[in-house]
XYZ file of C-alpha atoms in Angstrom:
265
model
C -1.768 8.038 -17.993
C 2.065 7.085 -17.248
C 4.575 9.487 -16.942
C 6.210 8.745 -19.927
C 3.185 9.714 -22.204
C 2.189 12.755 -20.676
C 5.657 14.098 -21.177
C 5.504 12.651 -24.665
C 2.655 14.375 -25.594
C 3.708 17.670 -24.461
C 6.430 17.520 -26.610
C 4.600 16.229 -29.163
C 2.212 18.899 -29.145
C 5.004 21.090 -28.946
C 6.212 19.746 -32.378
C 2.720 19.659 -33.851
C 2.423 23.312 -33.131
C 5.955 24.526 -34.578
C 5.287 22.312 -37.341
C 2.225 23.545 -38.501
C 2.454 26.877 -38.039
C 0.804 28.842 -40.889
C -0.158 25.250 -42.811
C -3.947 25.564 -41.907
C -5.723 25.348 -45.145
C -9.108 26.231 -44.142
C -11.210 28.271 -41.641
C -15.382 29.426 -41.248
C -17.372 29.461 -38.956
C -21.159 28.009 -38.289
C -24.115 28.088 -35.831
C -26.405 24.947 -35.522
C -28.975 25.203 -32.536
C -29.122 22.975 -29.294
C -29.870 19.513 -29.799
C -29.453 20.024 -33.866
C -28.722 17.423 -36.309
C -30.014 19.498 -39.465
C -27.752 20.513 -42.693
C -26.013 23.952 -41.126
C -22.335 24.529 -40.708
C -19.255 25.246 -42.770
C -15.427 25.601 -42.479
C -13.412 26.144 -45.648
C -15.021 26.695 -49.176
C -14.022 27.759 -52.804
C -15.785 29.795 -55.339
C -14.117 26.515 -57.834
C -15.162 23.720 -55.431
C -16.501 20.235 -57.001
C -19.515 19.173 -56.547
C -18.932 16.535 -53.575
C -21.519 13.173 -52.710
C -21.920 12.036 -49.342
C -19.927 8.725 -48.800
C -21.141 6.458 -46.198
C -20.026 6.013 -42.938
C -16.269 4.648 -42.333
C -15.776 5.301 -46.207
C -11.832 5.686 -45.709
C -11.928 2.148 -43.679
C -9.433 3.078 -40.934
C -12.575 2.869 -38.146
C -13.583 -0.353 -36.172
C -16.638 -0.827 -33.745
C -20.175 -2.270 -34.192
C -21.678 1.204 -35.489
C -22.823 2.198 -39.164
C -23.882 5.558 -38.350
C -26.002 7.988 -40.761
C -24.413 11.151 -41.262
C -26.208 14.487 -42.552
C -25.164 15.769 -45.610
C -23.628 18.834 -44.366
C -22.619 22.249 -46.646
C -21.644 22.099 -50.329
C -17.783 22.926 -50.674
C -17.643 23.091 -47.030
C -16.393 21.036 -43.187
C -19.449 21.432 -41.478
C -20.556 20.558 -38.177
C -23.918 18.757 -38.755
C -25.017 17.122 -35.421
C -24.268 17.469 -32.078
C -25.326 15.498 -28.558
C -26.016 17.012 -25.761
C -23.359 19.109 -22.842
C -21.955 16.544 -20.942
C -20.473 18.251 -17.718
C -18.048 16.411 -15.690
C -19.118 17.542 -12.458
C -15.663 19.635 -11.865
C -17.094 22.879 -13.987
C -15.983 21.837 -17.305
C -17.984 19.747 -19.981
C -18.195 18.367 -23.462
C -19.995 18.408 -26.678
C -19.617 15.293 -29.039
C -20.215 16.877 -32.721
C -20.338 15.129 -36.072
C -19.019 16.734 -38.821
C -18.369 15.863 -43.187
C -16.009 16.737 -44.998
C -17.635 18.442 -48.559
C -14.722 20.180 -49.883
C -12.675 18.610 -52.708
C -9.610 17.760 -51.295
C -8.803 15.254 -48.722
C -8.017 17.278 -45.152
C -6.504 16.356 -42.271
C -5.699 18.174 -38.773
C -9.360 18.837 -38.558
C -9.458 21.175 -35.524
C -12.762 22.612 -34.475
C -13.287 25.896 -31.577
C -17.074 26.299 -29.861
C -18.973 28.902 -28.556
C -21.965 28.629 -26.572
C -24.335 31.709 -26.973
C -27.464 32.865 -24.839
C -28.564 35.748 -24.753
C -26.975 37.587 -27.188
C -23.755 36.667 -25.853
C -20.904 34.402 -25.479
C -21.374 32.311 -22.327
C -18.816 29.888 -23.423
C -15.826 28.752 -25.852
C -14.084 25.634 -26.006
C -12.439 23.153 -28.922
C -11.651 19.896 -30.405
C -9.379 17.524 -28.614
C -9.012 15.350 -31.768
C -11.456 13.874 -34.248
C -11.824 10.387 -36.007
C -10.883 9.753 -38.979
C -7.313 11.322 -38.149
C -7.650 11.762 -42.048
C -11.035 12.403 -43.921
C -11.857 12.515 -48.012
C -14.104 14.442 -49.831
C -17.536 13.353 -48.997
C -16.461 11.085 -45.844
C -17.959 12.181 -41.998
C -16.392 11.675 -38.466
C -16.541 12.528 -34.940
C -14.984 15.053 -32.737
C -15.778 16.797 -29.112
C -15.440 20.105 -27.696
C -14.192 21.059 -24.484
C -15.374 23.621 -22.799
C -13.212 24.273 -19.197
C -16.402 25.981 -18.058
C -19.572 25.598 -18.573
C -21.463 27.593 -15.236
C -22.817 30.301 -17.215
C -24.270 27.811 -20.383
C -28.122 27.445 -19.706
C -30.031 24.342 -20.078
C -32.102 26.094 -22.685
C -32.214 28.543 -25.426
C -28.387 27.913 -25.938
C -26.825 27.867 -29.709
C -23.301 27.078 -30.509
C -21.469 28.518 -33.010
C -18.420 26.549 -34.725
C -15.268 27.489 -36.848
C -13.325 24.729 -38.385
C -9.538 24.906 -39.578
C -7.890 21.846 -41.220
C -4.414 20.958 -43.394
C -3.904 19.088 -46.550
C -3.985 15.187 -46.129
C -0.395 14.516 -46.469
C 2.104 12.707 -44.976
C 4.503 15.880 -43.909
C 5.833 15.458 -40.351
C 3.738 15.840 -37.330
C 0.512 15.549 -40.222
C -1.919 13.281 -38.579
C -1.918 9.884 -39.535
C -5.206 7.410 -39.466
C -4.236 3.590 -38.323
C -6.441 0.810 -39.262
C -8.309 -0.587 -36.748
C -7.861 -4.026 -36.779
C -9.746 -5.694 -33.849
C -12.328 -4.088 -31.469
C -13.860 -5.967 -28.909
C -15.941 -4.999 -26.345
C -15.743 -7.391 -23.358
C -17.878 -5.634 -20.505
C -15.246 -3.801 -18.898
C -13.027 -2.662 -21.514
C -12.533 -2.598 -25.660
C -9.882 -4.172 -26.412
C -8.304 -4.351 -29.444
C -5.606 -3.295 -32.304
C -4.596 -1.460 -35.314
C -2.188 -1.429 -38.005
C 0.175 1.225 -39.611
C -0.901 0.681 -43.577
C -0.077 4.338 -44.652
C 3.245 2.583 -45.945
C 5.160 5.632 -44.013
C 6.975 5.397 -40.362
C 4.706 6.428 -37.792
C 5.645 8.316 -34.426
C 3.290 8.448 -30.897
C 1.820 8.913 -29.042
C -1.273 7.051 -30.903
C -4.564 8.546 -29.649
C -7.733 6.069 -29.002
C -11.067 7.726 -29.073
C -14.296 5.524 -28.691
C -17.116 7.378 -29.600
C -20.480 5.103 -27.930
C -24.314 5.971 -29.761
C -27.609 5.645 -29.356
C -29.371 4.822 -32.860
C -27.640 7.852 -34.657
C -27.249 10.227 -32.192
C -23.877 10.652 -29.989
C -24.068 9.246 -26.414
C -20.360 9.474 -24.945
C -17.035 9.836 -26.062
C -13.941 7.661 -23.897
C -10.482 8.418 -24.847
C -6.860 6.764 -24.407
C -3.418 6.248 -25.947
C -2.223 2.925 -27.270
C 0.009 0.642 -25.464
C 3.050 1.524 -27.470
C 3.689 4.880 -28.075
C 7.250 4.609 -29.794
C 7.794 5.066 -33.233
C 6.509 2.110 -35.360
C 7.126 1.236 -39.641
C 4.581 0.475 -42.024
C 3.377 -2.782 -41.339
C 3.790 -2.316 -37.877
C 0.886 -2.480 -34.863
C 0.123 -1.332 -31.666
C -2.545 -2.127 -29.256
C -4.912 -1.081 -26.797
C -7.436 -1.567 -24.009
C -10.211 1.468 -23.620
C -12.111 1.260 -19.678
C -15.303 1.940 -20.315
C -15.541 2.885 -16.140
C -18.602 0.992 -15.267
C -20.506 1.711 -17.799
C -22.132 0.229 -20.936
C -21.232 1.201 -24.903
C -22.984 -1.735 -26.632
C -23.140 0.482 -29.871
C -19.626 2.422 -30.963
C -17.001 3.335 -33.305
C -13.137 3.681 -32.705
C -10.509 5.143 -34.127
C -6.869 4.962 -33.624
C -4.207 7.710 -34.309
C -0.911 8.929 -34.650
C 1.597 11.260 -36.653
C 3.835 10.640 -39.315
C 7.682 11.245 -39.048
């Protein structure tokens, strides 16, 4: 990453933080066992909630990739985390879990942030969270994909393991610094790299840095997550688009779904 976007996102973050201090409009907490893709999980919830369907995958229409996913259901009234893949660990004492998550309360939510433990034992071995999650904006009914990161994962055993996950999220709006979804417009995959675009159709004035997450499966089930900014990363109007080229490092990703984000001014 250059120079210029690492300091950008810093301050960006920065902003993000300051911004949204106190805006979170919904916490909980879940477990759902190693390796589970069952109907456990919850973040936020109201005694009033709607009764919410399950919309299919990409619902909102801001994804791209070759992937139709099926989702599980997931809590009534409730973010829940309803699938996970398996600990990924980088080799350098840290490590990831890809999670897939719906959104069954009856508002639209945004900022979906999501913290991880990992628990053997009877105790915490682990804790981690979400580096971002796609949709950047989900409605009531509609599923996506996030990761946690865990910065160590040494004492997290290769069995009997269960993680445990709280969810916090803001209202879907276009306040600044409020995530903003771009359309993904193009999404090749050549080999090496998927390359592609996306367009600003929130009819607001975006600002960067615009995140790129490609999220590669197997059937259903999460494989590997590869993330990256945009090409641009000023700020663009509605209308506007930027692009983007994602490495996939050597290896393959024949089945995936991308999404491209950024923040509103």
């Amino acid at each position: 990453m250059s120079m210029k976007k690492t300091l950008a996102t810093i301050a960006l973050l920065g902003a993000v933080a300051l911004a949204l201090s106190g805006c979170a409009t919904s916490s909980g907490s879940q477990n759902v066992p190693a390796g589970s893709s069952g109907k456990s999980g919850s973040s936020s919830s109201s005694s009033a909630a709607k009764p919410v369907g399950s919309l299919p995958w990409n619902a909102g229409g801001f994804l791209g990739g070759n992937a139709t996913p099926t989702v599980a259901d997931g809590e009534k009234g409730k973010v829940s985390v309803v699938s996970q893949g398996v600990l990924e660990s980088d080799g350098f004492g840290s490590g990831t879990l890809l999670i897939a998550f719906r959104n069954n309360t009856d508002k639209a939510v945004s900022h979906v942030d999501f913290t991880g433990t990992a628990n053997a034992g009877g105790k915490i071995v682990a804790s981690g969270e979400s580096q971002g999650t796609i949709p950047a904006q989900v409605q009531p009914g509609e599923a996506g994909f996030s990761f946690i990161y865990f910065s160590d994962v040494a004492s997290i055993p290769a069995d009997g393991v269960e993680y445990k996950f709280k969810a916090s999220t803001s209202a879907a709006d276009t306040s600044s610094y409020n995530t903003a979804p771009l359309t993904v417009t193009q999404a090749d995959n050549n080999g090496t790299a998927i390359i592609g675009g996306a367009e600003n159709k929130t009819k607001k004035p975006l600002t960067g840095p615009y995140s790129v997450e490609v999220y590669c499966l197997n059937g259903n089930d999460l494989a590997k997550q590869i993330g990256t900014f945009a090409t641009e990363d000023g700020d663009i109007e509605a209308g506007d688009s930027v692009s983007f080229s994602v490495d996939l490092y050597g290896g393959t990703c024949d089945s995936f779904v991308l999404g491209v984000s950024g923040y509103f001014q």
